Amino acid sequence: MATNSTTGEGLETLKAVVKSTADLITQLETLLHSIAVNKVSDTIAPPPSSSSPKSIDALSLAHDSATLIKAHTTKLSLLIINEPFTPSAITKVLRELVAGPIPALASAVQVCDADKYTSVAREDLAWRCYRVLKELKGLVDIIPLNGKTLPNAQKNGSKGDRGSMAATGVVWAACDDVILLKKLGIAGLLIKKVEEYRDTLKDILEELKEYNEEVDSDDDDDDDADAAQHDEVTNVTDQMQNTHISTQQMLDDLMNPRHIPRDDPDKIRERLESCLRRLRLTTLLYSAIIKRRLKSLQFPPTKAQAPVTQRLDEVFPLLKRLPHRFGEVACAFYELDRDAIDRAMDSCFFDAFAACEMLKKPWEGQKDEFTEWAEKFQVGIKKPD
């Protein structure tokens, strides 16, 4: 009877601790998500520390917290699937998580001050830590409260539900993403982001080059072109009358880009050639920014580099937005919409010019090799021909 009573008390304690752990994680999830989308300033004070916030390295704190969460997740995962089921052991692991690494992970984001680390890095860290807590809560929700270990169906997953093993693996992956940040460093993180933006620009460049080559390779004579056009119109008309035409076929027709006509009354081809030249220049700008600006960064910045984080936070929205803007340019070309092409191109090249201007000066001093290159870039982006 004493054993049953003890077990019952242990289960009741476990239920209470599971609930309080889930509540804390939910509260911190909300905070981190708000920081990640830049919607709120600090609203929850970090736990007391012997060190002042300015002396704490945010990435190191996040690294250590994520490492501990990963280790505790492993313990938790094993305790809920192996006999004998021990509520007190699970409770101990949860209390250790609540007492240390869970709030510390949130504190790491709070001490990641934008003036010291950039808003870009702060928001990125918040997203990564938010994901750790979100996935950890998913594992906490799986903890059995009936005094028995998880059955195989809940361990391995069934009917589309994620099992405890898969949930554990997802927590590990989220922790690894946070742990990686310390190795990357702030400069490494910014370089990685700009490389991703540049790679997207290169993909768009290749797509537009292929589109341009398709246009240039059209060597049919005018009569054949007119006949083909007539056949195409007839074919579309027949399809519209055919009630059995598939939705997929209609979507395929809509998704296929229209070719530039031979007479090209709106000078689409001329615009495309101009766009390709300036898009190539823009990809070079991203490479130059990585080499001449980001790789020379030091964090935290020296007093002489005080405005560095502010400059970075001003330019990064432009660098991030440009691939999307060039995607809109490509769509406008595929639609042969001259006015939309002109508007989208103007927006793209204005942003590229502005981004270059923001980073023209070095972090210290007034001029360097990049400054001279940037001046030539700005001339080329305005008048590529």
Tab-separated table of C-alpha atoms in Angstrom:
chain	number	residue	atom	x	y	z
A	1	MET	CA	0.000	0.000	0.000
A	2	ALA	CA	2.832	2.351	0.826
A	3	THR	CA	4.368	1.713	-2.596
A	4	ASN	CA	1.081	2.421	-4.368
A	5	SER	CA	0.605	5.572	-2.305
A	6	THR	CA	4.110	6.748	-3.137
A	7	THR	CA	3.586	6.009	-6.822
A	8	GLY	CA	0.289	7.904	-6.781
A	9	GLU	CA	1.903	10.916	-5.139
A	10	GLY	CA	4.729	10.739	-7.676
A	11	LEU	CA	2.245	10.795	-10.554
A	12	GLU	CA	0.380	13.759	-9.101
A	13	THR	CA	3.658	15.622	-8.690
A	14	LEU	CA	4.642	14.733	-12.243
A	15	LYS	CA	1.328	16.046	-13.584
A	16	ALA	CA	1.820	19.334	-11.777
A	17	VAL	CA	5.423	19.695	-12.963
A	18	VAL	CA	4.505	18.815	-16.571
A	19	LYS	CA	1.823	21.521	-16.499
A	20	SER	CA	4.087	24.164	-14.978
A	21	THR	CA	6.865	23.290	-17.443
A	22	ALA	CA	4.493	23.557	-20.412
A	23	ASP	CA	3.129	26.876	-19.097
A	24	LEU	CA	6.637	28.337	-18.745
A	25	ILE	CA	7.648	27.181	-22.213
A	26	THR	CA	4.473	28.686	-23.709
A	27	GLN	CA	5.174	32.010	-21.988
A	28	LEU	CA	8.751	32.125	-23.243
A	29	GLU	CA	7.717	30.948	-26.705
A	30	THR	CA	5.451	33.976	-26.978
A	31	LEU	CA	8.265	36.296	-25.912
A	32	LEU	CA	10.815	34.826	-28.323
A	33	HIS	CA	8.382	34.823	-31.238
A	34	SER	CA	7.635	38.497	-30.617
A	35	ILE	CA	11.341	39.329	-30.615
A	36	ALA	CA	11.892	37.219	-33.737
A	37	VAL	CA	9.329	39.221	-35.688
A	38	ASN	CA	10.545	42.478	-34.089
A	39	LYS	CA	7.211	43.228	-32.444
A	40	VAL	CA	8.210	43.748	-28.841
A	41	SER	CA	11.087	44.826	-26.640
A	42	ASP	CA	12.149	42.906	-23.560
A	43	THR	CA	9.107	42.232	-21.369
A	44	ILE	CA	10.385	39.441	-19.147
A	45	ALA	CA	13.434	40.061	-17.009
A	46	PRO	CA	16.185	37.459	-17.276
A	47	PRO	CA	16.919	35.443	-14.147
A	48	PRO	CA	19.388	36.891	-11.656
A	49	SER	CA	23.003	36.510	-12.642
A	50	SER	CA	26.308	37.255	-11.001
A	51	SER	CA	27.423	38.919	-14.228
A	52	SER	CA	25.963	42.098	-15.659
A	53	PRO	CA	24.078	41.690	-18.973
A	54	LYS	CA	26.798	43.583	-20.841
A	55	SER	CA	29.426	41.062	-19.714
A	56	ILE	CA	27.413	38.041	-20.867
A	57	ASP	CA	28.127	36.668	-24.324
A	58	ALA	CA	24.700	35.939	-25.811
A	59	LEU	CA	25.880	33.259	-28.234
A	60	SER	CA	27.846	31.426	-25.534
A	61	LEU	CA	24.843	31.481	-23.198
A	62	ALA	CA	22.583	30.206	-25.972
A	63	HIS	CA	25.141	27.531	-26.873
A	64	ASP	CA	25.425	26.254	-23.303
A	65	SER	CA	21.656	26.357	-22.725
A	66	ALA	CA	20.888	24.478	-25.937
A	67	THR	CA	23.563	21.894	-25.090
A	68	LEU	CA	21.939	21.257	-21.702
A	69	ILE	CA	18.453	21.092	-23.203
A	70	LYS	CA	19.672	18.543	-25.721
A	71	ALA	CA	21.199	16.391	-22.972
A	72	HIS	CA	18.080	16.595	-20.782
A	73	THR	CA	15.906	15.800	-23.782
A	74	THR	CA	17.876	12.587	-24.260
A	75	LYS	CA	17.285	11.605	-20.635
A	76	LEU	CA	13.607	12.464	-20.881
A	77	SER	CA	13.192	10.495	-24.081
A	78	LEU	CA	14.670	7.365	-22.506
A	79	LEU	CA	12.672	7.662	-19.269
A	80	ILE	CA	9.290	7.736	-21.008
A	81	ILE	CA	9.895	4.607	-23.115
A	82	ASN	CA	11.883	2.287	-20.802
A	83	GLU	CA	10.651	0.204	-17.890
A	84	PRO	CA	10.316	0.708	-15.044
A	85	PHE	CA	8.344	3.951	-15.423
A	86	THR	CA	9.712	6.319	-12.774
A	87	PRO	CA	7.699	9.530	-12.295
A	88	SER	CA	10.232	10.949	-9.820
A	89	ALA	CA	13.080	10.666	-12.349
A	90	ILE	CA	11.056	12.435	-15.057
A	91	THR	CA	10.047	15.120	-12.564
A	92	LYS	CA	13.711	15.661	-11.654
A	93	VAL	CA	14.686	16.184	-15.302
A	94	LEU	CA	11.837	18.643	-15.867
A	95	ARG	CA	12.703	20.628	-12.747
A	96	GLU	CA	16.315	20.860	-13.847
A	97	LEU	CA	15.183	22.168	-17.237
A	98	VAL	CA	12.896	24.764	-15.646
A	99	ALA	CA	15.528	25.841	-13.127
A	100	GLY	CA	18.303	26.373	-15.655
A	101	PRO	CA	18.511	25.942	-19.434
A	102	ILE	CA	14.940	26.869	-20.448
A	103	PRO	CA	14.919	30.389	-18.912
A	104	ALA	CA	18.607	30.789	-19.748
A	105	LEU	CA	17.841	30.204	-23.428
A	106	ALA	CA	15.303	33.035	-23.341
A	107	SER	CA	17.780	35.213	-21.438
A	108	ALA	CA	20.355	34.650	-24.179
A	109	VAL	CA	18.002	36.297	-26.645
A	110	GLN	CA	17.281	39.165	-24.258
A	111	VAL	CA	20.969	39.956	-23.712
A	112	CYS	CA	21.583	39.765	-27.466
A	113	ASP	CA	21.355	43.528	-27.716
A	114	ALA	CA	20.840	44.920	-31.211
A	115	ASP	CA	23.376	47.705	-30.647
A	116	LYS	CA	26.034	45.111	-29.926
A	117	TYR	CA	25.007	42.170	-32.123
A	118	THR	CA	22.677	43.770	-34.781
A	119	SER	CA	18.913	43.322	-34.992
A	120	VAL	CA	19.496	40.770	-37.745
A	121	ALA	CA	21.430	38.479	-35.386
A	122	ARG	CA	19.048	39.091	-32.480
A	123	GLU	CA	16.015	38.110	-34.533
A	124	ASP	CA	17.789	35.088	-35.994
A	125	LEU	CA	18.801	33.878	-32.529
A	126	ALA	CA	15.237	34.435	-31.310
A	127	TRP	CA	13.853	32.293	-34.148
A	128	ARG	CA	16.268	29.467	-33.390
A	129	CYS	CA	15.618	29.536	-29.649
A	130	TYR	CA	11.874	29.787	-30.249
A	131	ARG	CA	12.053	26.621	-32.333
A	132	VAL	CA	13.917	24.794	-29.538
A	133	LEU	CA	11.187	25.660	-27.041
A	134	LYS	CA	8.385	24.883	-29.479
A	135	GLU	CA	9.766	21.424	-30.230
A	136	LEU	CA	10.608	20.794	-26.572
A	137	LYS	CA	7.019	21.528	-25.606
A	138	GLY	CA	5.928	18.968	-28.187
A	139	LEU	CA	8.007	16.350	-26.346
A	140	VAL	CA	6.747	17.458	-22.921
A	141	ASP	CA	3.176	17.047	-24.170
A	142	ILE	CA	3.934	13.394	-25.005
A	143	ILE	CA	5.017	12.507	-21.436
A	144	PRO	CA	2.634	9.773	-20.210
A	145	LEU	CA	0.703	10.641	-17.054
A	146	ASN	CA	-0.942	7.243	-16.534
A	147	GLY	CA	1.972	5.589	-14.778
A	148	LYS	CA	3.011	3.563	-17.816
A	149	THR	CA	5.712	3.941	-20.450
A	150	LEU	CA	4.694	4.944	-23.946
A	151	PRO	CA	3.367	2.138	-26.153
A	152	ASN	CA	5.164	1.438	-29.434
A	153	ALA	CA	2.594	3.408	-31.432
A	154	GLN	CA	3.377	6.588	-29.472
A	155	LYS	CA	7.075	5.802	-29.373
A	156	ASN	CA	7.482	5.253	-33.108
A	157	GLY	CA	4.534	7.299	-34.348
A	158	SER	CA	1.433	6.151	-36.198
A	159	LYS	CA	-1.306	7.501	-38.463
A	160	GLY	CA	0.706	10.600	-39.254
A	161	ASP	CA	1.384	11.462	-35.596
A	162	ARG	CA	4.967	12.130	-34.587
A	163	GLY	CA	6.266	9.599	-32.085
A	164	SER	CA	8.510	10.367	-29.124
A	165	MET	CA	11.628	9.252	-30.998
A	166	ALA	CA	10.944	11.618	-33.890
A	167	ALA	CA	10.032	14.413	-31.456
A	168	THR	CA	13.363	13.920	-29.688
A	169	GLY	CA	15.250	14.095	-32.980
A	170	VAL	CA	13.531	17.363	-33.879
A	171	VAL	CA	14.517	18.892	-30.532
A	172	TRP	CA	18.107	17.799	-31.112
A	173	ALA	CA	18.130	19.403	-34.569
A	174	ALA	CA	16.728	22.667	-33.179
A	175	CYS	CA	19.368	22.669	-30.424
A	176	ASP	CA	22.108	22.028	-32.986
A	177	ASP	CA	20.974	25.109	-34.931
A	178	VAL	CA	21.460	27.239	-31.819
A	179	ILE	CA	24.765	25.589	-30.932
A	180	LEU	CA	26.044	26.274	-34.463
A	181	LEU	CA	25.666	30.033	-33.989
A	182	LYS	CA	28.575	30.225	-31.552
A	183	LYS	CA	30.833	28.610	-34.136
A	184	LEU	CA	29.546	30.875	-36.911
A	185	GLY	CA	29.780	34.073	-34.921
A	186	ILE	CA	27.876	37.221	-35.841
A	187	ALA	CA	30.006	37.952	-38.911
A	188	GLY	CA	29.683	34.346	-40.071
A	189	LEU	CA	25.902	34.479	-39.659
A	190	LEU	CA	25.653	37.691	-41.695
A	191	ILE	CA	27.914	36.238	-44.400
A	192	LYS	CA	25.759	33.101	-44.571
A	193	LYS	CA	22.616	35.192	-45.052
A	194	VAL	CA	24.133	37.345	-47.807
A	195	GLU	CA	25.434	34.207	-49.554
A	196	GLU	CA	21.888	32.809	-49.524
A	197	TYR	CA	20.491	36.049	-50.968
A	198	ARG	CA	23.210	36.057	-53.653
A	199	ASP	CA	22.502	32.427	-54.569
A	200	THR	CA	18.833	33.289	-55.078
A	201	LEU	CA	19.838	36.174	-57.338
A	202	LYS	CA	22.054	33.815	-59.341
A	203	ASP	CA	19.126	31.407	-59.763
A	204	ILE	CA	16.966	34.227	-61.107
A	205	LEU	CA	19.801	35.293	-63.407
A	206	GLU	CA	20.055	31.761	-64.831
A	207	GLU	CA	16.299	31.597	-65.354
A	208	LEU	CA	16.275	34.894	-67.242
A	209	LYS	CA	19.299	33.827	-69.309
A	210	GLU	CA	17.489	30.643	-70.324
A	211	TYR	CA	14.409	32.686	-71.179
A	212	ASN	CA	16.555	35.020	-73.271
A	213	GLU	CA	18.208	32.090	-75.074
A	214	GLU	CA	14.810	30.611	-75.913
A	215	VAL	CA	13.882	33.893	-77.502
A	216	ASP	CA	17.145	34.185	-79.429
A	217	SER	CA	16.982	30.604	-80.724
A	218	ASP	CA	13.649	31.201	-82.475
A	219	ASP	CA	14.762	31.168	-86.128
A	220	ASP	CA	11.495	30.173	-87.813
A	221	ASP	CA	10.469	32.391	-90.698
A	222	ASP	CA	7.542	34.808	-90.344
A	223	ASP	CA	5.124	32.601	-92.267
A	224	ASP	CA	5.834	29.618	-90.047
A	225	ALA	CA	5.475	31.827	-86.975
A	226	ASP	CA	2.131	33.167	-88.161
A	227	ALA	CA	0.922	29.658	-88.910
A	228	ALA	CA	2.072	28.432	-85.510
A	229	GLN	CA	0.336	31.344	-83.844
A	230	HIS	CA	-2.886	30.557	-85.723
A	231	ASP	CA	-2.638	26.914	-84.722
A	232	GLU	CA	-2.061	27.913	-81.105
A	233	VAL	CA	-5.117	30.168	-81.068
A	234	THR	CA	-7.207	27.399	-82.632
A	235	ASN	CA	-5.889	24.893	-80.111
A	236	VAL	CA	-6.747	27.155	-77.165
A	237	THR	CA	-10.226	27.746	-78.570
A	238	ASP	CA	-10.782	24.016	-78.942
A	239	GLN	CA	-9.603	23.485	-75.362
A	240	MET	CA	-12.027	26.091	-74.037
A	241	GLN	CA	-14.862	24.255	-75.767
A	242	ASN	CA	-13.707	20.931	-74.363
A	243	THR	CA	-15.398	20.520	-70.972
A	244	HIS	CA	-13.026	17.663	-70.152
A	245	ILE	CA	-9.833	19.780	-70.167
A	246	SER	CA	-7.920	19.067	-66.972
A	247	THR	CA	-7.215	21.720	-64.363
A	248	GLN	CA	-3.527	20.773	-64.434
A	249	GLN	CA	-3.339	21.352	-68.184
A	250	MET	CA	-4.890	24.797	-67.780
A	251	LEU	CA	-2.386	25.626	-65.019
A	252	ASP	CA	0.496	24.412	-67.190
A	253	ASP	CA	-0.652	26.701	-69.993
A	254	LEU	CA	-0.786	29.660	-67.609
A	255	MET	CA	2.614	28.922	-66.076
A	256	ASN	CA	4.465	28.696	-69.395
A	257	PRO	CA	6.125	32.070	-70.065
A	258	ARG	CA	5.121	33.922	-73.211
A	259	HIS	CA	7.889	34.345	-75.748
A	260	ILE	CA	8.994	37.757	-76.932
A	261	PRO	CA	7.393	38.416	-80.333
A	262	ARG	CA	9.631	38.772	-83.363
A	263	ASP	CA	8.710	42.405	-84.058
A	264	ASP	CA	8.981	43.229	-80.321
A	265	PRO	CA	7.026	46.503	-80.423
A	266	ASP	CA	7.513	47.161	-76.689
A	267	LYS	CA	11.285	46.541	-76.827
A	268	ILE	CA	11.040	43.752	-74.265
A	269	ARG	CA	14.238	42.104	-75.512
A	270	GLU	CA	16.181	45.329	-75.096
A	271	ARG	CA	14.899	45.619	-71.533
A	272	LEU	CA	15.802	41.984	-70.845
A	273	GLU	CA	19.395	42.481	-72.004
A	274	SER	CA	19.685	45.577	-69.803
A	275	CYS	CA	18.229	43.712	-66.834
A	276	LEU	CA	20.619	40.784	-67.267
A	277	ARG	CA	23.641	43.072	-67.283
A	278	ARG	CA	22.565	44.892	-64.157
A	279	LEU	CA	21.486	41.713	-62.382
A	280	ARG	CA	24.988	40.317	-62.984
A	281	LEU	CA	26.369	43.523	-61.462
A	282	THR	CA	24.111	43.070	-58.432
A	283	THR	CA	25.364	39.517	-57.810
A	284	LEU	CA	28.901	40.933	-57.938
A	285	LEU	CA	27.876	43.563	-55.387
A	286	TYR	CA	26.804	40.835	-52.955
A	287	SER	CA	30.120	39.009	-53.411
A	288	ALA	CA	32.045	42.249	-52.899
A	289	ILE	CA	30.079	43.059	-49.732
A	290	ILE	CA	30.939	39.636	-48.324
A	291	LYS	CA	34.633	39.943	-49.147
A	292	ARG	CA	35.280	43.612	-48.419
A	293	ARG	CA	32.818	44.411	-45.641
A	294	LEU	CA	31.468	41.383	-43.772
A	295	LYS	CA	34.669	39.329	-43.574
A	296	SER	CA	36.449	42.258	-41.923
A	297	LEU	CA	33.816	42.650	-39.200
A	298	GLN	CA	34.718	42.408	-35.529
A	299	PHE	CA	32.149	41.806	-32.785
A	300	PRO	CA	31.584	43.557	-30.566
A	301	PRO	CA	32.577	46.613	-32.623
A	302	THR	CA	35.362	48.864	-31.400
A	303	LYS	CA	34.619	52.453	-30.419
A	304	ALA	CA	35.891	53.568	-33.817
A	305	GLN	CA	33.367	51.155	-35.411
A	306	ALA	CA	30.443	52.233	-33.214
A	307	PRO	CA	27.923	52.846	-36.047
A	308	VAL	CA	28.615	49.416	-37.602
A	309	THR	CA	25.563	47.588	-36.249
A	310	GLN	CA	23.274	50.463	-37.201
A	311	ARG	CA	24.608	50.481	-40.773
A	312	LEU	CA	24.170	46.731	-41.042
A	313	ASP	CA	20.591	46.862	-39.761
A	314	GLU	CA	19.811	49.565	-42.323
A	315	VAL	CA	21.282	47.718	-45.309
A	316	PHE	CA	20.151	44.157	-44.589
A	317	PRO	CA	16.449	44.751	-45.340
A	318	LEU	CA	17.518	45.934	-48.807
A	319	LEU	CA	19.817	42.956	-49.369
A	320	LYS	CA	17.051	40.590	-48.269
A	321	ARG	CA	14.383	42.318	-50.384
A	322	LEU	CA	16.312	42.447	-53.656
A	323	PRO	CA	15.948	38.730	-54.581
A	324	HIS	CA	12.173	39.026	-54.152
A	325	ARG	CA	12.124	42.207	-56.229
A	326	PHE	CA	14.092	40.549	-59.034
A	327	GLY	CA	11.653	37.653	-58.881
A	328	GLU	CA	8.897	40.168	-59.618
A	329	VAL	CA	10.961	41.459	-62.547
A	330	ALA	CA	11.199	37.940	-63.964
A	331	CYS	CA	7.427	37.464	-63.671
A	332	ALA	CA	6.853	40.758	-65.457
A	333	PHE	CA	9.101	39.612	-68.337
A	334	TYR	CA	7.250	36.305	-68.580
A	335	GLU	CA	3.995	38.262	-68.875
A	336	LEU	CA	5.541	40.672	-71.433
A	337	ASP	CA	4.172	43.520	-69.317
A	338	ARG	CA	6.299	46.509	-70.325
A	339	ASP	CA	5.019	48.889	-67.626
A	340	ALA	CA	5.380	46.283	-64.876
A	341	ILE	CA	8.911	45.504	-66.112
A	342	ASP	CA	9.908	49.166	-65.948
A	343	ARG	CA	8.434	49.659	-62.474
A	344	ALA	CA	10.013	46.504	-61.047
A	345	MET	CA	13.405	47.225	-62.612
A	346	ASP	CA	13.416	50.781	-61.255
A	347	SER	CA	12.709	49.457	-57.739
A	348	CYS	CA	15.437	46.819	-57.997
A	349	PHE	CA	18.173	49.083	-59.238
A	350	PHE	CA	17.248	51.862	-56.818
A	351	ASP	CA	17.599	49.392	-53.923
A	352	ALA	CA	20.886	48.027	-55.289
A	353	PHE	CA	22.250	51.572	-55.657
A	354	ALA	CA	21.128	52.438	-52.109
A	355	ALA	CA	22.616	49.273	-50.584
A	356	CYS	CA	25.926	50.028	-52.255
A	357	GLU	CA	25.814	53.610	-50.991
A	358	MET	CA	25.211	52.466	-47.395
A	359	LEU	CA	28.320	50.293	-47.425
A	360	LYS	CA	30.528	52.458	-49.609
A	361	LYS	CA	32.638	53.731	-46.730
A	362	PRO	CA	34.750	51.246	-44.737
A	363	TRP	CA	33.963	50.528	-41.083
A	364	GLU	CA	36.859	52.817	-40.162
A	365	GLY	CA	38.092	55.701	-42.268
A	366	GLN	CA	36.623	57.263	-45.380
A	367	LYS	CA	37.836	55.256	-48.363
A	368	ASP	CA	39.248	51.883	-49.446
A	369	GLU	CA	39.302	49.590	-52.502
A	370	PHE	CA	35.617	48.777	-52.154
A	371	THR	CA	34.754	52.481	-52.096
A	372	GLU	CA	36.313	52.949	-55.533
A	373	TRP	CA	34.641	49.792	-56.883
A	374	ALA	CA	31.289	50.916	-55.442
A	375	GLU	CA	31.457	54.190	-57.339
A	376	LYS	CA	31.931	52.290	-60.608
A	377	PHE	CA	29.111	49.935	-59.654
A	378	GLN	CA	26.733	52.836	-59.115
A	379	VAL	CA	27.543	54.226	-62.531
A	380	GLY	CA	26.963	50.815	-64.103
A	381	ILE	CA	23.707	50.136	-62.270
A	382	LYS	CA	22.314	53.449	-63.530
A	383	LYS	CA	23.667	53.271	-67.090
A	384	PRO	CA	24.620	49.652	-67.919
A	385	ASP	CA	24.841	50.337	-71.632
